[in-house]
Amino acid sequence: MPRLAPLLALILSCLSLGAAEAQGQRPSKYADLVRAELVTQESAVAPGATLTAGLRLTMKPGWHVYWRNPGDSGLPPEIAWSLPAGFSAGAIAWPAPERIPVGDLMNFGYEGEVLLTVPVTAPETLGSGPVPLRAKVSYLVCERECVPGEASLSTSLPVAPAGTSPRPDPRHAALFAQGRERLPVPAPWPVRMVQDGATPVLTVDAPELKARDVAFFPYSETALEHAAEQVATSDATGLHLRLQRSSQAAPDAPAPRADGVLTFTEETGSGPVRRAYALGDATPAPASAAPATPVAAAPVTAAAPAEAEGLWQAALLAFLGGLLLNLMPCVFPVLSIKVLSLVRHSGESPGRVRLHGLAYAVGVLATFLGLAGLLIALRAGGAQIGWGFQLQSPLVVAGLAYGLFAMGLSLSGVWHLGGRAAALGDGLTRRAGLAGSFFTGVLATVVATPCTAPFMGAAVGYGLTQGAAVALTVFAALGLGLALPFALLAAWPALLRRLPRPGAWMETLKGLLAFPLYLTVAWLTWVLSQQVGPAGLMAGLTGLVLVGFCAWLSARTATAAGLARRVGLAALMLGLLGLAGLLVALDRDRAGPAAVASADGIEPFTQARLDALLAERRPVFVNMTAAWCITCQVNDRATLRAASVREAFKAHDVAQLKGDWTNQNPEITRVLEANGRSGVPLYLLYDGRGGVAVLPQILTEATVRDALAALPTGTGPRAALP
């Protein structure tokens, strides 16, 4: 146990560092890379009127921020508004971006200076003023390296005299005029996307159009290869822009939608003019338009959990989530093995049993902190990932399936883990070693990651937005919650004496406990089938056969001697090499995005489609899920597919969008982060009138029906939209 002491000291230091960081954040040495300012076009605010607020970002030369679709990497700026009662903020009007190459990647964003405008609507009645407007802005600014930043901005406006209209603020008139010139406008010509073999071609029916420096920026982050060359040609029929389909798209998928922004320089009689046109259904609202409906990419105050406003509140939520994680189906297979271990430990001394509980808790905490550290490091490098990110890799899913299958075969008596593997496997199921208890904690944490317990999502989402030390504190609290029940049981060995004494009956129990592991392997294989194509799935299944062969051969070789032993070991080595080769082949056959449309009218989630539905002021239910998320699958089958719930969706004419996060999808990751989450499930219900509600992570039929019944009157199939 002396080796466990430094790890416990590290955990305690993380807790103290998190508390220190929560008390006061030190200023970043990169604080001067972006200068942020909140300005308004109007000099006053009138009751019931819409004013235009602007976020002005000025970047240091060589650095850039991002457009709504950042391209191959990055994150767009986000604005969280704090407005007086009755005020509402609409969507960001995004100026036309630029193509910014960074190595082999292509980013979409802005250099120099950009003005992001947002319509803000005042209530029909106002006091005497002044009216405060506050916003918390977060952004990612990049050169070769990327630096996250945030700013708390505020301004105030007087209330316009009754019966008068607010005048433009002369200090900002030129700034907003330049900003309006950069906003894309609806295209005056018919535009369509056609398929030329495997190549999408954006066609603009504009005869005799003389254009150069043509670029298309799709709203969808997964429709096209951003870094691919865009080849433009003009003829008597119009402009044709040849694009390249995303590698994530299925080979037989139809042509992507022509939703995005088209920019080019037009040669006119008075000289070259830069143009920007908004194409498709998801046209951004102009800055002077009526208030736009909020989109998922903008943080919504109602969606933010009030419980996670500070470090200790988030840590408490994480601790409660960890406790409840013990009841989730992900952890059952490992806990069943630990029950068998408890029975074996019941005959040991009380001090020894307590050490087993401590070793298990340390294994849980060390693994939580290790996964959290890796997640934080990858996100700091620009990766758009969240909790459970490792299960988006087919290699990790297959590796877990192989390991659990090998453990199941050991419980079934096919082979006995020994030698160097004893610390990991035999200690889990046969021996009383402290290393076995430690690695049981490791395995419990890894297998638990597909599940999200209540309270857990809000706490983890908060931790990942507050810096590394705070995040590690939250994850440590989550690990403490998961480890506590077993640790308490081990702390009172008298409880173990109530268990039956070890005996021959344990062999039967050991064999039975293999079947939860086999069931988990079957589930992981199903997850793998969602991530890879037929060839990859065949490689994964063949790997299971090789695991069984290696386990059988290991048991035979253990009792052999001489030449037979050497031949057996050579065959075992070949089997392991074959398994490694299959893993490599498996990852090369990645499946394209799965079609999620169904007879019930469920559509695949894209930000463009959500924008279009909200522009129609239609209620929308967004379901962010993943094949490897057991909580998601249980909610889907037990609640969302229930007849009463389906009828309620139809009765209120609620559109349903389903985002599949089984594989990496930047659009879904951004929606999760915007709503304070780092993993699935996430359920959002937009009321079609500017409001959004976040439903619980554990759904019931009554919860969903009540949420639908609470939609504003006037929604539904017979509603007359104002």
PDB file of N, CA and C in Angstrom, residues 359-429:
ATOM      1  N   ALA A 359      -8.145   0.044  -2.073  1.00  0.00           N
ATOM      2  CA  ALA A 359      -7.514  -0.179  -3.376  1.00  0.00           C
ATOM      3  C   ALA A 359      -8.520  -0.021  -4.507  1.00  0.00           C
ATOM      4  N   TYR A 360      -9.756  -0.529  -4.309  1.00  0.00           N
ATOM      5  CA  TYR A 360     -10.803  -0.364  -5.320  1.00  0.00           C
ATOM      6  C   TYR A 360     -11.115   1.121  -5.532  1.00  0.00           C
ATOM      7  N   ALA A 361     -11.249   1.889  -4.417  1.00  0.00           N
ATOM      8  CA  ALA A 361     -11.555   3.313  -4.530  1.00  0.00           C
ATOM      9  C   ALA A 361     -10.441   4.060  -5.251  1.00  0.00           C
ATOM     10  N   VAL A 362      -9.192   3.720  -4.957  1.00  0.00           N
ATOM     11  CA  VAL A 362      -8.070   4.374  -5.631  1.00  0.00           C
ATOM     12  C   VAL A 362      -8.080   4.044  -7.124  1.00  0.00           C
ATOM     13  N   GLY A 363      -8.410   2.808  -7.472  1.00  0.00           N
ATOM     14  CA  GLY A 363      -8.503   2.445  -8.888  1.00  0.00           C
ATOM     15  C   GLY A 363      -9.549   3.263  -9.614  1.00  0.00           C
ATOM     16  N   VAL A 364     -10.710   3.452  -8.962  1.00  0.00           N
ATOM     17  CA  VAL A 364     -11.767   4.268  -9.565  1.00  0.00           C
ATOM     18  C   VAL A 364     -11.306   5.713  -9.737  1.00  0.00           C
ATOM     19  N   LEU A 365     -10.750   6.295  -8.677  1.00  0.00           N
ATOM     20  CA  LEU A 365     -10.337   7.696  -8.726  1.00  0.00           C
ATOM     21  C   LEU A 365      -9.209   7.913  -9.729  1.00  0.00           C
ATOM     22  N   ALA A 366      -8.225   7.019  -9.731  1.00  0.00           N
ATOM     23  CA  ALA A 366      -7.105   7.183 -10.656  1.00  0.00           C
ATOM     24  C   ALA A 366      -7.582   7.130 -12.102  1.00  0.00           C
ATOM     25  N   THR A 367      -8.531   6.254 -12.395  1.00  0.00           N
ATOM     26  CA  THR A 367      -9.009   6.129 -13.775  1.00  0.00           C
ATOM     27  C   THR A 367      -9.860   7.331 -14.164  1.00  0.00           C
ATOM     28  N   PHE A 368     -10.715   7.803 -13.265  1.00  0.00           N
ATOM     29  CA  PHE A 368     -11.502   8.996 -13.558  1.00  0.00           C
ATOM     30  C   PHE A 368     -10.586  10.190 -13.837  1.00  0.00           C
ATOM     31  N   LEU A 369      -9.572  10.373 -12.999  1.00  0.00           N
ATOM     32  CA  LEU A 369      -8.665  11.501 -13.197  1.00  0.00           C
ATOM     33  C   LEU A 369      -7.837  11.331 -14.462  1.00  0.00           C
ATOM     34  N   GLY A 370      -7.439  10.096 -14.772  1.00  0.00           N
ATOM     35  CA  GLY A 370      -6.682   9.862 -16.001  1.00  0.00           C
ATOM     36  C   GLY A 370      -7.503  10.160 -17.240  1.00  0.00           C
ATOM     37  N   LEU A 371      -8.766   9.658 -17.276  1.00  0.00           N
ATOM     38  CA  LEU A 371      -9.631   9.944 -18.417  1.00  0.00           C
ATOM     39  C   LEU A 371      -9.930  11.440 -18.508  1.00  0.00           C
ATOM     40  N   ALA A 372     -10.163  12.076 -17.344  1.00  0.00           N
ATOM     41  CA  ALA A 372     -10.436  13.516 -17.356  1.00  0.00           C
ATOM     42  C   ALA A 372      -9.231  14.293 -17.867  1.00  0.00           C
ATOM     43  N   GLY A 373      -8.017  13.912 -17.432  1.00  0.00           N
ATOM     44  CA  GLY A 373      -6.816  14.601 -17.905  1.00  0.00           C
ATOM     45  C   GLY A 373      -6.637  14.471 -19.402  1.00  0.00           C
ATOM     46  N   LEU A 374      -6.884  13.252 -19.925  1.00  0.00           N
ATOM     47  CA  LEU A 374      -6.774  13.052 -21.371  1.00  0.00           C
ATOM     48  C   LEU A 374      -7.818  13.870 -22.111  1.00  0.00           C
ATOM     49  N   LEU A 375      -9.040  13.897 -21.591  1.00  0.00           N
ATOM     50  CA  LEU A 375     -10.109  14.671 -22.220  1.00  0.00           C
ATOM     51  C   LEU A 375      -9.773  16.155 -22.232  1.00  0.00           C
ATOM     52  N   ILE A 376      -9.266  16.671 -21.110  1.00  0.00           N
ATOM     53  CA  ILE A 376      -8.909  18.089 -21.020  1.00  0.00           C
ATOM     54  C   ILE A 376      -7.792  18.418 -22.002  1.00  0.00           C
ATOM     55  N   ALA A 377      -6.774  17.537 -22.087  1.00  0.00           N
ATOM     56  CA  ALA A 377      -5.650  17.799 -22.988  1.00  0.00           C
ATOM     57  C   ALA A 377      -6.094  17.806 -24.442  1.00  0.00           C
ATOM     58  N   LEU A 378      -6.959  16.863 -24.821  1.00  0.00           N
ATOM     59  CA  LEU A 378      -7.421  16.807 -26.212  1.00  0.00           C
ATOM     60  C   LEU A 378      -8.289  18.016 -26.550  1.00  0.00           C
ATOM     61  N   ARG A 379      -9.141  18.431 -25.615  1.00  0.00           N
ATOM     62  CA  ARG A 379      -9.984  19.603 -25.870  1.00  0.00           C
ATOM     63  C   ARG A 379      -9.137  20.866 -25.965  1.00  0.00           C
ATOM     64  N   ALA A 380      -8.085  20.951 -25.151  1.00  0.00           N
ATOM     65  CA  ALA A 380      -7.195  22.109 -25.232  1.00  0.00           C
ATOM     66  C   ALA A 380      -6.489  22.175 -26.570  1.00  0.00           C
ATOM     67  N   GLY A 381      -6.287  21.018 -27.209  1.00  0.00           N
ATOM     68  CA  GLY A 381      -5.662  20.990 -28.521  1.00  0.00           C
ATOM     69  C   GLY A 381      -6.630  21.239 -29.663  1.00  0.00           C
ATOM     70  N   GLY A 382      -7.893  21.537 -29.346  1.00  0.00           N
ATOM     71  CA  GLY A 382      -8.873  21.864 -30.378  1.00  0.00           C
ATOM     72  C   GLY A 382      -9.827  20.743 -30.717  1.00  0.00           C
ATOM     73  N   ALA A 383      -9.677  19.556 -30.097  1.00  0.00           N
ATOM     74  CA  ALA A 383     -10.577  18.443 -30.392  1.00  0.00           C
ATOM     75  C   ALA A 383     -11.958  18.731 -29.819  1.00  0.00           C
ATOM     76  N   GLN A 384     -12.992  18.457 -30.606  1.00  0.00           N
ATOM     77  CA  GLN A 384     -14.369  18.680 -30.174  1.00  0.00           C
ATOM     78  C   GLN A 384     -14.930  17.349 -29.696  1.00  0.00           C
ATOM     79  N   ILE A 385     -14.673  17.023 -28.423  1.00  0.00           N
ATOM     80  CA  ILE A 385     -15.066  15.748 -27.851  1.00  0.00           C
ATOM     81  C   ILE A 385     -15.656  16.003 -26.480  1.00  0.00           C
ATOM     82  N   GLY A 386     -16.297  14.982 -25.931  1.00  0.00           N
ATOM     83  CA  GLY A 386     -16.891  15.089 -24.611  1.00  0.00           C
ATOM     84  C   GLY A 386     -16.745  13.786 -23.860  1.00  0.00           C
ATOM     85  N   TRP A 387     -17.451  13.695 -22.713  1.00  0.00           N
ATOM     86  CA  TRP A 387     -17.365  12.505 -21.877  1.00  0.00           C
ATOM     87  C   TRP A 387     -17.866  11.290 -22.661  1.00  0.00           C
ATOM     88  N   GLY A 388     -17.115  10.186 -22.585  1.00  0.00           N
ATOM     89  CA  GLY A 388     -17.421   9.003 -23.376  1.00  0.00           C
ATOM     90  C   GLY A 388     -16.763   9.030 -24.736  1.00  0.00           C
ATOM     91  N   PHE A 389     -15.850  10.031 -24.959  1.00  0.00           N
ATOM     92  CA  PHE A 389     -15.243  10.184 -26.282  1.00  0.00           C
ATOM     93  C   PHE A 389     -14.506   8.936 -26.724  1.00  0.00           C
ATOM     94  N   GLN A 390     -13.935   8.166 -25.765  1.00  0.00           N
ATOM     95  CA  GLN A 390     -13.131   7.005 -26.143  1.00  0.00           C
ATOM     96  C   GLN A 390     -13.985   5.942 -26.829  1.00  0.00           C
ATOM     97  N   LEU A 391     -15.287   5.908 -26.521  1.00  0.00           N
ATOM     98  CA  LEU A 391     -16.149   4.907 -27.141  1.00  0.00           C
ATOM     99  C   LEU A 391     -16.567   5.311 -28.550  1.00  0.00           C
ATOM    100  N   GLN A 392     -16.151   6.495 -29.011  1.00  0.00           N
ATOM    101  CA  GLN A 392     -16.353   6.846 -30.413  1.00  0.00           C
ATOM    102  C   GLN A 392     -15.286   6.200 -31.297  1.00  0.00           C
ATOM    103  N   SER A 393     -14.304   5.539 -30.688  1.00  0.00           N
ATOM    104  CA  SER A 393     -13.250   4.850 -31.433  1.00  0.00           C
ATOM    105  C   SER A 393     -13.573   3.363 -31.530  1.00  0.00           C
ATOM    106  N   PRO A 394     -13.687   2.803 -32.735  1.00  0.00           N
ATOM    107  CA  PRO A 394     -13.915   1.360 -32.858  1.00  0.00           C
ATOM    108  C   PRO A 394     -12.828   0.522 -32.192  1.00  0.00           C
ATOM    109  N   LEU A 395     -11.588   1.033 -32.160  1.00  0.00           N
ATOM    110  CA  LEU A 395     -10.512   0.274 -31.520  1.00  0.00           C
ATOM    111  C   LEU A 395     -10.777   0.113 -30.027  1.00  0.00           C
ATOM    112  N   VAL A 396     -11.254   1.165 -29.375  1.00  0.00           N
ATOM    113  CA  VAL A 396     -11.547   1.083 -27.943  1.00  0.00           C
ATOM    114  C   VAL A 396     -12.727   0.153 -27.700  1.00  0.00           C
ATOM    115  N   VAL A 397     -13.770   0.268 -28.505  1.00  0.00           N
ATOM    116  CA  VAL A 397     -14.944  -0.587 -28.339  1.00  0.00           C
ATOM    117  C   VAL A 397     -14.555  -2.056 -28.522  1.00  0.00           C
ATOM    118  N   ALA A 398     -13.794  -2.355 -29.576  1.00  0.00           N
ATOM    119  CA  ALA A 398     -13.371  -3.736 -29.807  1.00  0.00           C
ATOM    120  C   ALA A 398     -12.448  -4.209 -28.695  1.00  0.00           C
ATOM    121  N   GLY A 399     -11.536  -3.347 -28.239  1.00  0.00           N
ATOM    122  CA  GLY A 399     -10.635  -3.741 -27.158  1.00  0.00           C
ATOM    123  C   GLY A 399     -11.379  -4.075 -25.880  1.00  0.00           C
ATOM    124  N   LEU A 400     -12.403  -3.266 -25.535  1.00  0.00           N
ATOM    125  CA  LEU A 400     -13.217  -3.577 -24.365  1.00  0.00           C
ATOM    126  C   LEU A 400     -13.944  -4.911 -24.535  1.00  0.00           C
ATOM    127  N   ALA A 401     -14.492  -5.137 -25.725  1.00  0.00           N
ATOM    128  CA  ALA A 401     -15.195  -6.400 -25.974  1.00  0.00           C
ATOM    129  C   ALA A 401     -14.250  -7.584 -25.819  1.00  0.00           C
ATOM    130  N   TYR A 402     -13.041  -7.469 -26.341  1.00  0.00           N
ATOM    131  CA  TYR A 402     -12.090  -8.579 -26.248  1.00  0.00           C
ATOM    132  C   TYR A 402     -11.681  -8.830 -24.799  1.00  0.00           C
ATOM    133  N   GLY A 403     -11.421  -7.756 -24.043  1.00  0.00           N
ATOM    134  CA  GLY A 403     -11.019  -7.927 -22.653  1.00  0.00           C
ATOM    135  C   GLY A 403     -12.106  -8.554 -21.808  1.00  0.00           C
ATOM    136  N   LEU A 404     -13.355  -8.074 -21.963  1.00  0.00           N
ATOM    137  CA  LEU A 404     -14.451  -8.646 -21.190  1.00  0.00           C
ATOM    138  C   LEU A 404     -14.752 -10.074 -21.618  1.00  0.00           C
ATOM    139  N   PHE A 405     -14.578 -10.376 -22.895  1.00  0.00           N
ATOM    140  CA  PHE A 405     -14.789 -11.747 -23.369  1.00  0.00           C
ATOM    141  C   PHE A 405     -13.748 -12.683 -22.757  1.00  0.00           C
ATOM    142  N   ALA A 406     -12.502 -12.212 -22.694  1.00  0.00           N
ATOM    143  CA  ALA A 406     -11.454 -13.026 -22.072  1.00  0.00           C
ATOM    144  C   ALA A 406     -11.756 -13.261 -20.592  1.00  0.00           C
ATOM    145  N   MET A 407     -12.262 -12.242 -19.882  1.00  0.00           N
ATOM    146  CA  MET A 407     -12.623 -12.412 -18.475  1.00  0.00           C
ATOM    147  C   MET A 407     -13.781 -13.385 -18.326  1.00  0.00           C
ATOM    148  N   GLY A 408     -14.753 -13.288 -19.236  1.00  0.00           N
ATOM    149  CA  GLY A 408     -15.870 -14.218 -19.182  1.00  0.00           C
ATOM    150  C   GLY A 408     -15.432 -15.652 -19.392  1.00  0.00           C
ATOM    151  N   LEU A 409     -14.516 -15.863 -20.318  1.00  0.00           N
ATOM    152  CA  LEU A 409     -14.000 -17.215 -20.540  1.00  0.00           C
ATOM    153  C   LEU A 409     -13.259 -17.732 -19.310  1.00  0.00           C
ATOM    154  N   SER A 410     -12.585 -16.820 -18.602  1.00  0.00           N
ATOM    155  CA  SER A 410     -11.907 -17.228 -17.366  1.00  0.00           C
ATOM    156  C   SER A 410     -12.920 -17.651 -16.311  1.00  0.00           C
ATOM    157  N   LEU A 411     -14.015 -16.882 -16.169  1.00  0.00           N
ATOM    158  CA  LEU A 411     -15.051 -17.269 -15.217  1.00  0.00           C
ATOM    159  C   LEU A 411     -15.720 -18.572 -15.610  1.00  0.00           C
ATOM    160  N   SER A 412     -15.807 -18.845 -16.907  1.00  0.00           N
ATOM    161  CA  SER A 412     -16.422 -20.086 -17.391  1.00  0.00           C
ATOM    162  C   SER A 412     -15.483 -21.276 -17.303  1.00  0.00           C
ATOM    163  N   GLY A 413     -14.237 -21.049 -16.892  1.00  0.00           N
ATOM    164  CA  GLY A 413     -13.308 -22.152 -16.711  1.00  0.00           C
ATOM    165  C   GLY A 413     -12.533 -22.553 -17.947  1.00  0.00           C
ATOM    166  N   VAL A 414     -12.627 -21.748 -19.027  1.00  0.00           N
ATOM    167  CA  VAL A 414     -11.881 -22.098 -20.237  1.00  0.00           C
ATOM    168  C   VAL A 414     -10.383 -21.936 -20.007  1.00  0.00           C
ATOM    169  N   TRP A 415     -10.010 -20.917 -19.246  1.00  0.00           N
ATOM    170  CA  TRP A 415      -8.602 -20.701 -18.951  1.00  0.00           C
ATOM    171  C   TRP A 415      -8.497 -19.979 -17.612  1.00  0.00           C
ATOM    172  N   HIS A 416      -7.297 -19.903 -17.082  1.00  0.00           N
ATOM    173  CA  HIS A 416      -7.052 -19.231 -15.814  1.00  0.00           C
ATOM    174  C   HIS A 416      -5.954 -18.211 -16.025  1.00  0.00           C
ATOM    175  N   LEU A 417      -6.305 -16.947 -15.741  1.00  0.00           N
ATOM    176  CA  LEU A 417      -5.303 -15.900 -15.887  1.00  0.00           C
ATOM    177  C   LEU A 417      -4.219 -16.096 -14.844  1.00  0.00           C
ATOM    178  N   GLY A 418      -2.972 -15.975 -15.265  1.00  0.00           N
ATOM    179  CA  GLY A 418      -1.875 -16.166 -14.333  1.00  0.00           C
ATOM    180  C   GLY A 418      -0.661 -15.392 -14.760  1.00  0.00           C
ATOM    181  N   GLY A 419       0.434 -15.564 -14.038  1.00  0.00           N
ATOM    182  CA  GLY A 419       1.677 -14.888 -14.377  1.00  0.00           C
ATOM    183  C   GLY A 419       1.518 -13.388 -14.272  1.00  0.00           C
ATOM    184  N   ARG A 420       2.006 -12.682 -15.289  1.00  0.00           N
ATOM    185  CA  ARG A 420       1.946 -11.219 -15.256  1.00  0.00           C
ATOM    186  C   ARG A 420       0.523 -10.698 -15.371  1.00  0.00           C
ATOM    187  N   ALA A 421      -0.345 -11.491 -15.962  1.00  0.00           N
ATOM    188  CA  ALA A 421      -1.738 -11.043 -16.096  1.00  0.00           C
ATOM    189  C   ALA A 421      -2.525 -11.185 -14.813  1.00  0.00           C
ATOM    190  N   ALA A 422      -1.937 -11.840 -13.795  1.00  0.00           N
ATOM    191  CA  ALA A 422      -2.688 -12.072 -12.567  1.00  0.00           C
ATOM    192  C   ALA A 422      -3.126 -10.779 -11.914  1.00  0.00           C
ATOM    193  N   ALA A 423      -2.267  -9.745 -11.984  1.00  0.00           N
ATOM    194  CA  ALA A 423      -2.610  -8.490 -11.322  1.00  0.00           C
ATOM    195  C   ALA A 423      -3.880  -7.893 -11.890  1.00  0.00           C
ATOM    196  N   LEU A 424      -4.104  -8.088 -13.188  1.00  0.00           N
ATOM    197  CA  LEU A 424      -5.280  -7.496 -13.815  1.00  0.00           C
ATOM    198  C   LEU A 424      -6.481  -8.418 -13.794  1.00  0.00           C
ATOM    199  N   GLY A 425      -6.288  -9.664 -14.118  1.00  0.00           N
ATOM    200  CA  GLY A 425      -7.438 -10.541 -14.295  1.00  0.00           C
ATOM    201  C   GLY A 425      -7.702 -11.449 -13.132  1.00  0.00           C
ATOM    202  N   ASP A 426      -6.695 -12.236 -12.703  1.00  0.00           N
ATOM    203  CA  ASP A 426      -6.944 -13.217 -11.681  1.00  0.00           C
ATOM    204  C   ASP A 426      -7.319 -12.552 -10.373  1.00  0.00           C
ATOM    205  N   GLY A 427      -6.740 -11.386 -10.117  1.00  0.00           N
ATOM    206  CA  GLY A 427      -7.101 -10.673  -8.901  1.00  0.00           C
ATOM    207  C   GLY A 427      -8.548 -10.231  -8.916  1.00  0.00           C
ATOM    208  N   LEU A 428      -9.145 -10.123 -10.100  1.00  0.00           N
ATOM    209  CA  LEU A 428     -10.541  -9.720 -10.183  1.00  0.00           C
ATOM    210  C   LEU A 428     -11.470 -10.855  -9.807  1.00  0.00           C
ATOM    211  N   THR A 429     -11.075 -12.075 -10.103  1.00  0.00           N
ATOM    212  CA  THR A 429     -12.029 -13.165 -10.007  1.00  0.00           C
ATOM    213  C   THR A 429     -11.579 -14.319  -9.133  1.00  0.00           C
TER     214      THR A 429
END
